[in-house]
Short mmCIF file of N, CA, C and O in Angstrom, two decimals:
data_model
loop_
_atom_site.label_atom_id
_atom_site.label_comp_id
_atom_site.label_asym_id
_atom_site.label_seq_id
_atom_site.Cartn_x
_atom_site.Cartn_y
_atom_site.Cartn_z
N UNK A 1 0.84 -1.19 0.00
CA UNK A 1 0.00 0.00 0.00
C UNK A 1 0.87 1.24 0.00
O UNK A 1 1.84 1.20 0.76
N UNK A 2 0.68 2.43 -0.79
CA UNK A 2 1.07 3.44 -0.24
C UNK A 2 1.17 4.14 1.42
O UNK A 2 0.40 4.30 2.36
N UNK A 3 2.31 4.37 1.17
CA UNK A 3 2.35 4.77 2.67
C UNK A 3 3.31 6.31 2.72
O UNK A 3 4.42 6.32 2.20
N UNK A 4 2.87 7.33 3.26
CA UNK A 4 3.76 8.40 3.46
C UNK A 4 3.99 8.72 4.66
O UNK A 4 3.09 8.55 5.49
N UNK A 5 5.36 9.30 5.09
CA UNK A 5 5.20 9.45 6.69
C UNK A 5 6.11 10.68 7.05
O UNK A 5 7.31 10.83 6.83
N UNK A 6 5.58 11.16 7.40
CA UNK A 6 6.40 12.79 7.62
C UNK A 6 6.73 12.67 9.17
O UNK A 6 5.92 12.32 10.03
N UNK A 7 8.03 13.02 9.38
CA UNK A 7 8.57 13.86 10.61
C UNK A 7 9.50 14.15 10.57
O UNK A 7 10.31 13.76 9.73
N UNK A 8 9.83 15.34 11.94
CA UNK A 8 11.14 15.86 11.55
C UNK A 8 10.20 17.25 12.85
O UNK A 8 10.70 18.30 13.23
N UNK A 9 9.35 16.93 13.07
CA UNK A 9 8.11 18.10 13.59
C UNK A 9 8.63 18.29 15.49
O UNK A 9 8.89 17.45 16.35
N UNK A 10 8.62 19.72 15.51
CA UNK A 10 9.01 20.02 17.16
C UNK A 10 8.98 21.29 17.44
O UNK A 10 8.45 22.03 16.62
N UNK A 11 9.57 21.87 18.73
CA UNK A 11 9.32 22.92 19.39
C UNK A 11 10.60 23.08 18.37
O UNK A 11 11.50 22.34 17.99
N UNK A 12 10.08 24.88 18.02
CA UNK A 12 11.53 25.67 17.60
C UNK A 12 11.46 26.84 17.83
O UNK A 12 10.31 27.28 17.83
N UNK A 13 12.70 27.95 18.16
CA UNK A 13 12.04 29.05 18.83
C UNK A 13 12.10 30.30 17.22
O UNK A 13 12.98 30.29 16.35
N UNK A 14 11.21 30.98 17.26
CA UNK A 14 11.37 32.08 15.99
C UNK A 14 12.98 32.41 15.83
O UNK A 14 13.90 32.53 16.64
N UNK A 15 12.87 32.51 14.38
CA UNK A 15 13.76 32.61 13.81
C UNK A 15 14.92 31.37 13.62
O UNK A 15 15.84 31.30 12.81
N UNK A 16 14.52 30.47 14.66
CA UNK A 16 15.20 28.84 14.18
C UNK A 16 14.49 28.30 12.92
O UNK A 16 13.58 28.79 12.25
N UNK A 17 15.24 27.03 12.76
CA UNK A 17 15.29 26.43 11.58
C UNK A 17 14.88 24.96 12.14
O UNK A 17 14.96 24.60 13.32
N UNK A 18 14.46 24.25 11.12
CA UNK A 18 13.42 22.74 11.09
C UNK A 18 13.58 22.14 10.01
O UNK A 18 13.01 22.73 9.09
N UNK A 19 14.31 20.89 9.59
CA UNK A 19 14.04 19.92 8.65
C UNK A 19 13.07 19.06 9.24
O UNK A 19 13.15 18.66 10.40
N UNK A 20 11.84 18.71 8.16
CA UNK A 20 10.92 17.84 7.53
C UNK A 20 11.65 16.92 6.58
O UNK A 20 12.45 17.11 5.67
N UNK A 21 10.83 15.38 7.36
CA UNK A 21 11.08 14.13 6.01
C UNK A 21 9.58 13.85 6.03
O UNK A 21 8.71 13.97 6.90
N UNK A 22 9.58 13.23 4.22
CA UNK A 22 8.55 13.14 4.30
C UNK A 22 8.57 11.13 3.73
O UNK A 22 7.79 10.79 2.84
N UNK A 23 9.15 10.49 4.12
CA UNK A 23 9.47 9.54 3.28
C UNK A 23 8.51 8.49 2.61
O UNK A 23 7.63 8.19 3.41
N UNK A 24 8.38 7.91 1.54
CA UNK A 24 7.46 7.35 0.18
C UNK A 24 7.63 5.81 0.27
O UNK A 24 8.76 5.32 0.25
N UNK A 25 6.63 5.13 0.36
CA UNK A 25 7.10 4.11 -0.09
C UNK A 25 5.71 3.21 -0.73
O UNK A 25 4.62 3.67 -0.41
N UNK A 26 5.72 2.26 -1.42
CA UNK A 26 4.54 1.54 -1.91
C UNK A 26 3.92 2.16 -3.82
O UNK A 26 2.95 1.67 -4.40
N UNK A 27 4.54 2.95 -4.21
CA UNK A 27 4.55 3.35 -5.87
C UNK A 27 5.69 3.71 -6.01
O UNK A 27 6.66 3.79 -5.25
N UNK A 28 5.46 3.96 -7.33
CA UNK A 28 7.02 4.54 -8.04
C UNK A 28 6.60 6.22 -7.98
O UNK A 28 5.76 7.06 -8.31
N UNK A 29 7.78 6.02 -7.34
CA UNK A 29 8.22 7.40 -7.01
C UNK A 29 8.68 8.34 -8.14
O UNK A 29 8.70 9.49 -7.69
N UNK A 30 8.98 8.32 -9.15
CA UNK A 30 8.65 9.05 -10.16
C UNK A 30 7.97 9.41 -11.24
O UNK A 30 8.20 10.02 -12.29
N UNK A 31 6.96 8.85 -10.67
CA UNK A 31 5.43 9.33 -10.95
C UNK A 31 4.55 10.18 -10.96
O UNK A 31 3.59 10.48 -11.67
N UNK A 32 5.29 10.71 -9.57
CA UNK A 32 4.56 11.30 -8.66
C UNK A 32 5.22 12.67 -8.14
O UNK A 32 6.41 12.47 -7.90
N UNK A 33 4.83 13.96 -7.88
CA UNK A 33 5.30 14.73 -7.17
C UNK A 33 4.78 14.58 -5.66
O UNK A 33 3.71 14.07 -5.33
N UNK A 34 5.82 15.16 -4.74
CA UNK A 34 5.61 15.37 -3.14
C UNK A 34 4.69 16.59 -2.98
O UNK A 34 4.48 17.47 -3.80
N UNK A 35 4.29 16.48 -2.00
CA UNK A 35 4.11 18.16 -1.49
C UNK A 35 3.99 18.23 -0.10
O UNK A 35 3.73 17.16 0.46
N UNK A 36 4.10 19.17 0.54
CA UNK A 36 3.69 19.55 1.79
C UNK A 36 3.11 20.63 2.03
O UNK A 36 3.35 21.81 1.78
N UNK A 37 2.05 19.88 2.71
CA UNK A 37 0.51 20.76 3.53
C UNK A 37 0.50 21.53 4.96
O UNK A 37 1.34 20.96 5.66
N UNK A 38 0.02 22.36 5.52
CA UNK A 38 0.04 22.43 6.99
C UNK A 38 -1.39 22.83 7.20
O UNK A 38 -2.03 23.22 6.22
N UNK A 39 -1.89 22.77 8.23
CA UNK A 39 -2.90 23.26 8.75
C UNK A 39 -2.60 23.45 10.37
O UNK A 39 -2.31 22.71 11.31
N UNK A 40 -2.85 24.97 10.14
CA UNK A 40 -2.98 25.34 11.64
C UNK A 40 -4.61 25.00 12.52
O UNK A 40 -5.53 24.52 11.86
N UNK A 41 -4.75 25.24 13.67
CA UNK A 41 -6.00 25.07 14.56
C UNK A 41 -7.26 25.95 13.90
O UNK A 41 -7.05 27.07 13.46
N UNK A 42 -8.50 25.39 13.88
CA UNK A 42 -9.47 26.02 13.20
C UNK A 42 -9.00 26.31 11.59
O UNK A 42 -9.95 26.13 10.83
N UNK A 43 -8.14 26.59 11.13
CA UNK A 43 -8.12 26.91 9.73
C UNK A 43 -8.09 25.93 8.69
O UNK A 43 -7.82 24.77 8.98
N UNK A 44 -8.37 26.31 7.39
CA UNK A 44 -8.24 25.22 6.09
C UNK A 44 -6.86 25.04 5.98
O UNK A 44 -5.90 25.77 6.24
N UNK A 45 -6.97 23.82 5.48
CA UNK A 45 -5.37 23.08 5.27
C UNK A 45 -4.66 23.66 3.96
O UNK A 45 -5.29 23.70 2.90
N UNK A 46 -3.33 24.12 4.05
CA UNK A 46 -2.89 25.17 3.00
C UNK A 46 -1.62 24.53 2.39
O UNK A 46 -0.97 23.85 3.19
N UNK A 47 -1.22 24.59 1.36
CA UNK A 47 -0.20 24.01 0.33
C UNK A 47 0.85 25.04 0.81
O UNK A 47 0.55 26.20 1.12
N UNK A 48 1.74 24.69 0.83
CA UNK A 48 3.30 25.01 1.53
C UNK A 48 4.37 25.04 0.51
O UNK A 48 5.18 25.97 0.57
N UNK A 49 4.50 24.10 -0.47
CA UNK A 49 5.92 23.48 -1.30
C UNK A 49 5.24 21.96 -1.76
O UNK A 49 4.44 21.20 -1.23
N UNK A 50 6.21 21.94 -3.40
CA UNK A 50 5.65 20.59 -3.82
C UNK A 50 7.28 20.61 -4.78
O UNK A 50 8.05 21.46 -5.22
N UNK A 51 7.18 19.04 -4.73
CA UNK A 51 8.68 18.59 -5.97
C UNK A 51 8.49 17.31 -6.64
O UNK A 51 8.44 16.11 -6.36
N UNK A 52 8.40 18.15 -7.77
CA UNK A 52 8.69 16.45 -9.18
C UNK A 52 9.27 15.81 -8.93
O UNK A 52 10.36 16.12 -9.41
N UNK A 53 9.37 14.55 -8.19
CA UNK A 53 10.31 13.42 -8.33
C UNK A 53 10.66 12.96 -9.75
O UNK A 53 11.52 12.08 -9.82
N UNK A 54 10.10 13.44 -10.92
CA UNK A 54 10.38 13.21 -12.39
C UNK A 54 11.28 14.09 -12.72
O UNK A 54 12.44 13.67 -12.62
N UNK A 55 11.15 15.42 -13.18
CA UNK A 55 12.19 16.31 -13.09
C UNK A 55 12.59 17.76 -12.47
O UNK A 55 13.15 18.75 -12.94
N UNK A 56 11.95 17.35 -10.98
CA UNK A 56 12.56 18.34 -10.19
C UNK A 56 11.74 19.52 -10.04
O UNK A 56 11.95 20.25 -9.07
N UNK A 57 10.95 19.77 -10.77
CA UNK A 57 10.61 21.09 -10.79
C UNK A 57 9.72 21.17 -9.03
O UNK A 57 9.07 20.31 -8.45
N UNK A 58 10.16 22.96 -8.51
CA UNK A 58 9.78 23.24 -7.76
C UNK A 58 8.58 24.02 -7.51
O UNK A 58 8.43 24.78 -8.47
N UNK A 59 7.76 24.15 -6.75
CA UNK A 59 6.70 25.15 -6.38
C UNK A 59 6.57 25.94 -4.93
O UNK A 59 6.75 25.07 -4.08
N UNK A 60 6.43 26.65 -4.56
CA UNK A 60 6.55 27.24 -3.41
C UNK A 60 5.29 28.16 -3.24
O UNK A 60 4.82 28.74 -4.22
N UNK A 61 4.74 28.31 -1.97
CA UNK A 61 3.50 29.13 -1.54
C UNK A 61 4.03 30.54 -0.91
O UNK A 61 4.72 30.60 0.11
N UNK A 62 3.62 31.61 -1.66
CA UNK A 62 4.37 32.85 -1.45
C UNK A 62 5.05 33.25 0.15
O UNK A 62 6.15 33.77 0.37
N UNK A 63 3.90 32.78 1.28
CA UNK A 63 4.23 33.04 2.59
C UNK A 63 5.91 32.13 3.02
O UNK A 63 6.62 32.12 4.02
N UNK A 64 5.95 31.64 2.05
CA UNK A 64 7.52 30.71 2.46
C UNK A 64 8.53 30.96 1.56
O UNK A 64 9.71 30.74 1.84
N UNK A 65 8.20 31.36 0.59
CA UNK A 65 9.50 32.27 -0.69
C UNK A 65 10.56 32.75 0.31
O UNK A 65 10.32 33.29 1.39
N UNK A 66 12.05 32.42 -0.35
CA UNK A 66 13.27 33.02 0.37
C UNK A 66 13.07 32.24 1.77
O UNK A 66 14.04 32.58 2.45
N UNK A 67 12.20 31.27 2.59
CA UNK A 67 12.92 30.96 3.91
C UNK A 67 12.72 29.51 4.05
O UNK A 67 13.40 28.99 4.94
N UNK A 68 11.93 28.70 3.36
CA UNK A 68 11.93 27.18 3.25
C UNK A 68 12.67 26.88 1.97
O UNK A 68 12.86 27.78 1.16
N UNK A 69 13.12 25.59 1.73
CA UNK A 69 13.69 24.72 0.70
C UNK A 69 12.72 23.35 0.87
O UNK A 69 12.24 22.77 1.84
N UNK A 70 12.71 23.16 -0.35
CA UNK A 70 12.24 21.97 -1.05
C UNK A 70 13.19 20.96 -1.65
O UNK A 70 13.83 21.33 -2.64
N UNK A 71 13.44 19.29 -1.02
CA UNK A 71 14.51 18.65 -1.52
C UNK A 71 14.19 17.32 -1.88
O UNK A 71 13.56 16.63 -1.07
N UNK A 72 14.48 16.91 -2.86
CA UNK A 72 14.59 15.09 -2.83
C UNK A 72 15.56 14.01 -2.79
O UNK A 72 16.00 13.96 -3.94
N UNK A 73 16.03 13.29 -2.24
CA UNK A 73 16.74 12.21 -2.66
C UNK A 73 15.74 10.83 -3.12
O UNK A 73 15.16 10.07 -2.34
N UNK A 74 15.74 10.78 -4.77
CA UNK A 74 14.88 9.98 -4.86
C UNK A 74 15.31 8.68 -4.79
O UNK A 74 14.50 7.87 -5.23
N UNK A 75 16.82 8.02 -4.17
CA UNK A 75 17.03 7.00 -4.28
C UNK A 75 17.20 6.54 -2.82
O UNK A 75 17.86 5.54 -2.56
N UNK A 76 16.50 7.44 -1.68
CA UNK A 76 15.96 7.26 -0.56
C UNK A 76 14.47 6.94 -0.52
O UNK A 76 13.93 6.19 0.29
N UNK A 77 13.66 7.85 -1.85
CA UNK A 77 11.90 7.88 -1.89
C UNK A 77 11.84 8.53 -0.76
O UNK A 77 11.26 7.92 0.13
N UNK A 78 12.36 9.85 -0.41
CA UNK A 78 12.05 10.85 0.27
C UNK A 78 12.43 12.54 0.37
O UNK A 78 13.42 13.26 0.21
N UNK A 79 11.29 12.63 0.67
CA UNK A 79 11.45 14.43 0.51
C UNK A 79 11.71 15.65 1.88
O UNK A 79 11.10 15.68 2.95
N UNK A 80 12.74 16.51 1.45
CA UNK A 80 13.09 16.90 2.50
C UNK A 80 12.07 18.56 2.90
O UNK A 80 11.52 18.93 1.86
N UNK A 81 11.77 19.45 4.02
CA UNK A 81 11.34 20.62 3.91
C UNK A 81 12.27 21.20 4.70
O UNK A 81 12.13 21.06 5.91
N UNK A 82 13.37 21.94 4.21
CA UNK A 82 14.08 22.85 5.20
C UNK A 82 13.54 23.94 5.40
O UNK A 82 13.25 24.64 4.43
N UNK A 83 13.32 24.29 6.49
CA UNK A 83 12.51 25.35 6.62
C UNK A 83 13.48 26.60 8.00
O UNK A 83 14.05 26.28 9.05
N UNK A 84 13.33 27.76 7.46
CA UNK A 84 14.99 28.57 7.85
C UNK A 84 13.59 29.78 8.49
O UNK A 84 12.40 29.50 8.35
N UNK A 85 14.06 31.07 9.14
CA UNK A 85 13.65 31.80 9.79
C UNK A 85 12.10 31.72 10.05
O UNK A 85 11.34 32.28 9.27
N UNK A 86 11.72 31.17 10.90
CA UNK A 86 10.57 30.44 11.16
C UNK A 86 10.26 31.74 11.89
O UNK A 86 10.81 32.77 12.25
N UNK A 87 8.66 30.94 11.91
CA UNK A 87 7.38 32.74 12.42
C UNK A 87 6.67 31.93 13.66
O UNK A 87 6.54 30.70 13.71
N UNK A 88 6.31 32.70 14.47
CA UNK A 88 4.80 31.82 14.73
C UNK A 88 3.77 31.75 13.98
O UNK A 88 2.96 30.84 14.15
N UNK A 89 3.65 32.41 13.33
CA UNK A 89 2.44 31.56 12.43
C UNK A 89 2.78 30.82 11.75
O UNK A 89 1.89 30.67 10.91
N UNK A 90 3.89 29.98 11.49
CA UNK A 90 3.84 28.64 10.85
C UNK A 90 4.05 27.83 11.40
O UNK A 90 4.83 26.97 11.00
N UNK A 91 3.11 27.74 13.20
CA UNK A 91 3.01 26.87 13.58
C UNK A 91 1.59 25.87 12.94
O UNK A 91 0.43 26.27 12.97
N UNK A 92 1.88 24.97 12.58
CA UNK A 92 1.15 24.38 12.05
C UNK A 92 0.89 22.53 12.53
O UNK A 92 1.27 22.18 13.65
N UNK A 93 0.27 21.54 11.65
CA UNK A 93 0.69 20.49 11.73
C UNK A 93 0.54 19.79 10.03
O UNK A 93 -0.47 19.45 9.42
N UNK A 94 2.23 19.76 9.56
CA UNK A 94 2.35 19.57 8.77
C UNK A 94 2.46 18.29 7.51
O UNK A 94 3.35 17.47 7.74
N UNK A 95 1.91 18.12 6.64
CA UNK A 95 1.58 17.42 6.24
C UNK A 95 1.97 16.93 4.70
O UNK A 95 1.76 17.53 3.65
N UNK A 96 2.61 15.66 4.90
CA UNK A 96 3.31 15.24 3.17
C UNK A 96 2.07 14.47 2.09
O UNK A 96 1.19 13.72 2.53
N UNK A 97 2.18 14.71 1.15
CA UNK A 97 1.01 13.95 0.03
C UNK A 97 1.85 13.56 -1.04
O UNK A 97 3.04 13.86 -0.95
N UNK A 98 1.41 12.86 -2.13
CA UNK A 98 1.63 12.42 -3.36
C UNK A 98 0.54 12.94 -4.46
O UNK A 98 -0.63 12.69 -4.17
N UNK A 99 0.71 13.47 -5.37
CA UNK A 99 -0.10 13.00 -6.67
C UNK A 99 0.88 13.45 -7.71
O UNK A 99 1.98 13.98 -7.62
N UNK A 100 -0.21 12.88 -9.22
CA UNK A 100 0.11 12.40 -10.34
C UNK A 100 1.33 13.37 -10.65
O UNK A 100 1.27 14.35 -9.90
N UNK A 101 2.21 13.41 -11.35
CA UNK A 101 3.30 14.44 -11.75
C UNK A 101 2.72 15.06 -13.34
O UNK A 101 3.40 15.44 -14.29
N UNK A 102 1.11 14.99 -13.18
CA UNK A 102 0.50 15.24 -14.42
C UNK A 102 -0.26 16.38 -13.81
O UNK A 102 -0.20 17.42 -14.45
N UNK A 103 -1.04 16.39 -12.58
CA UNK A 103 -1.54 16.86 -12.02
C UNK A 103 -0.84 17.91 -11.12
O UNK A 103 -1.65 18.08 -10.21
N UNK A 104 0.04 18.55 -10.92
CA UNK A 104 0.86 19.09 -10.31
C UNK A 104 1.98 20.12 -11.52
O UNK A 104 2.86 20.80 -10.99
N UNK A 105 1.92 20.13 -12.32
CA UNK A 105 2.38 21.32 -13.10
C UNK A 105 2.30 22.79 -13.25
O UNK A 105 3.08 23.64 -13.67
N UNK A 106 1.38 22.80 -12.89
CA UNK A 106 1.51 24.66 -12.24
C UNK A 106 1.35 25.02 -11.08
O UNK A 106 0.43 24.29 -10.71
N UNK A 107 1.65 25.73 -10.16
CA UNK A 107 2.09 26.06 -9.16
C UNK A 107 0.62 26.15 -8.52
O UNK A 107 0.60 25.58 -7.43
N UNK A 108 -0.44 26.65 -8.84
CA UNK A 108 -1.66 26.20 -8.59
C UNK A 108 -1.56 25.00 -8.40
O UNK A 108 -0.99 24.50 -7.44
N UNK A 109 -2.29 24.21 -9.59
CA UNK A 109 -2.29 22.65 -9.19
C UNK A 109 -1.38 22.00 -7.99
O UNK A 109 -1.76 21.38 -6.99
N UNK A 110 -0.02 22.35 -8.43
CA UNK A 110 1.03 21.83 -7.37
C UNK A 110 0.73 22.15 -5.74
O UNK A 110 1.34 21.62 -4.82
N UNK A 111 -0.56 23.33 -5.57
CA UNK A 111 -0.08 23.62 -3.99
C UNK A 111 -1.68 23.55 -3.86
O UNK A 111 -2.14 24.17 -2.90
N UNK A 112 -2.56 22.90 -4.69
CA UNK A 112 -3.84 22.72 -4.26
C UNK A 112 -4.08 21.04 -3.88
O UNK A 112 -4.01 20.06 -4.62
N UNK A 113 -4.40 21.15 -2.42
CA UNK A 113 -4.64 19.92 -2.07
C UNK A 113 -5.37 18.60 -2.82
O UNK A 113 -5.11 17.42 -2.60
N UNK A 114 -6.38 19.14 -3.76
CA UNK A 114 -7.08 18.64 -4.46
C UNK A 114 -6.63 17.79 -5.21
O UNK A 114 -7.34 16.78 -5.27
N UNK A 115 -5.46 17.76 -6.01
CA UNK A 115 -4.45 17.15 -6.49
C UNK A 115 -3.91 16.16 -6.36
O UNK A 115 -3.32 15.75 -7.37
N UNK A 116 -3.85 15.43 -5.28
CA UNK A 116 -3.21 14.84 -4.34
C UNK A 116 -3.93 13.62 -3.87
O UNK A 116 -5.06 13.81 -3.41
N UNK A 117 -3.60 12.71 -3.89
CA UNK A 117 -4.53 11.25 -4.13
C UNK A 117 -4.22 10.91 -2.84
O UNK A 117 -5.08 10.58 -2.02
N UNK A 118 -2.46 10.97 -2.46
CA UNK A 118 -2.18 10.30 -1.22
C UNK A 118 -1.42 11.05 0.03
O UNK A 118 -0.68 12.00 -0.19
N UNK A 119 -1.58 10.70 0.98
CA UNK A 119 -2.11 11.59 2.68
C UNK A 119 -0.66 10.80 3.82
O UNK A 119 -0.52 9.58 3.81
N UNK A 120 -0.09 11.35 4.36
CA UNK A 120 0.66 10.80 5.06
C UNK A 120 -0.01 11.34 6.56
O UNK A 120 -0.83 12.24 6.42
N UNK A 121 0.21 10.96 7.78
CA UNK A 121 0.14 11.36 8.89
C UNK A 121 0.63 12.59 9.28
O UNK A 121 1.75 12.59 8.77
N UNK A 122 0.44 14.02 10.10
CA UNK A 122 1.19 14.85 9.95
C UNK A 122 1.88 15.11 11.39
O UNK A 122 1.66 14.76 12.55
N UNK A 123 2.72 15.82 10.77
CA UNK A 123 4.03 16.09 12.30
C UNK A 123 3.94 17.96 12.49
O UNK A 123 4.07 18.95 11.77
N UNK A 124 3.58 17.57 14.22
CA UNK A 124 3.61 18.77 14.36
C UNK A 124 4.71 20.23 14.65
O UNK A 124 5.69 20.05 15.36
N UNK A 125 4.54 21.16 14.23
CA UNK A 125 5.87 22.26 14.06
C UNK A 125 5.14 23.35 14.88
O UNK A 125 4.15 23.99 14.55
N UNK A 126 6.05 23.45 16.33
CA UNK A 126 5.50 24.72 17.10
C UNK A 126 6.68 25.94 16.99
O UNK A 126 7.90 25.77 16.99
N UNK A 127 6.18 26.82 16.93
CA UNK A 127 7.08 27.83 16.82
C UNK A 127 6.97 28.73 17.78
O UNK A 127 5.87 29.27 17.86
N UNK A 128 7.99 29.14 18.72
CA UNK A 128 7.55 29.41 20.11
C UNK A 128 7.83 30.90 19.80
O UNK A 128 8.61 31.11 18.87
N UNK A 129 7.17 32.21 20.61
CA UNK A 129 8.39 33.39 19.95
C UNK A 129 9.34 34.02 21.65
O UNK A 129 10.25 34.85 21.58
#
């Protein structure tokens, strides 16, 4: 079965830094692009960063431009989220997916949940200030 499993999730104080794994296993992984989701308390769940495991291409959600990275090692089948001068509001609980690498080509598609066939468990990221 597909299976995705994200962590890497913890207390960090503003302006620290946090790697996310999100690691893949059960399809072929270059099929498929990654992405990562967060949803904070009460709010809708919001697209963060997504990466082609086919050829790389990146997407990013404007609130994280210039302070997260998006990474793969696909001969691990896992994706990395470095994530650099952290806020409190991106405390969240964050979340890795899969879909089609057909479905994920524009930066829309790529950061709309909708997209996205498969759901990993999510790890939570507190950001203290």
């Amino acid at each position: 079965d597909v299976q995705l499993q994200a962590s890497g999730g913890g207390l960090v104080q503003a302006g620290g830094s946090r790697r996310l794994s999100c690691a893949a296993s059960g399809f072929t992984f270059d099929d498929y692009a990654i992405g990562w989701f967060r949803q904070a308390p009460g709010k809708e769940r919001e697209g963060v960063s997504c990466i082609s495991s086919s050829d790389g291409s990146k997407y990013y959600a404007d609130f994280v431009k210039g302070r997260f990275i998006i990474s793969s090692d696909n001969a691990k089948n896992t994706v990395y989220l470095q994530m650099n001068s952290l806020k409190p509001e991106d405390t969240a609980v964050y979340y890795c997916a899969a879909a089609p690498v057909w479905a994920t080509s524009q930066t829309m598609s790529a950061l709309n949940r909708g997209s996205y066939d498969y759901w990993g468990q999510g790890t939570l990221v507190t950001v203290s200030s």
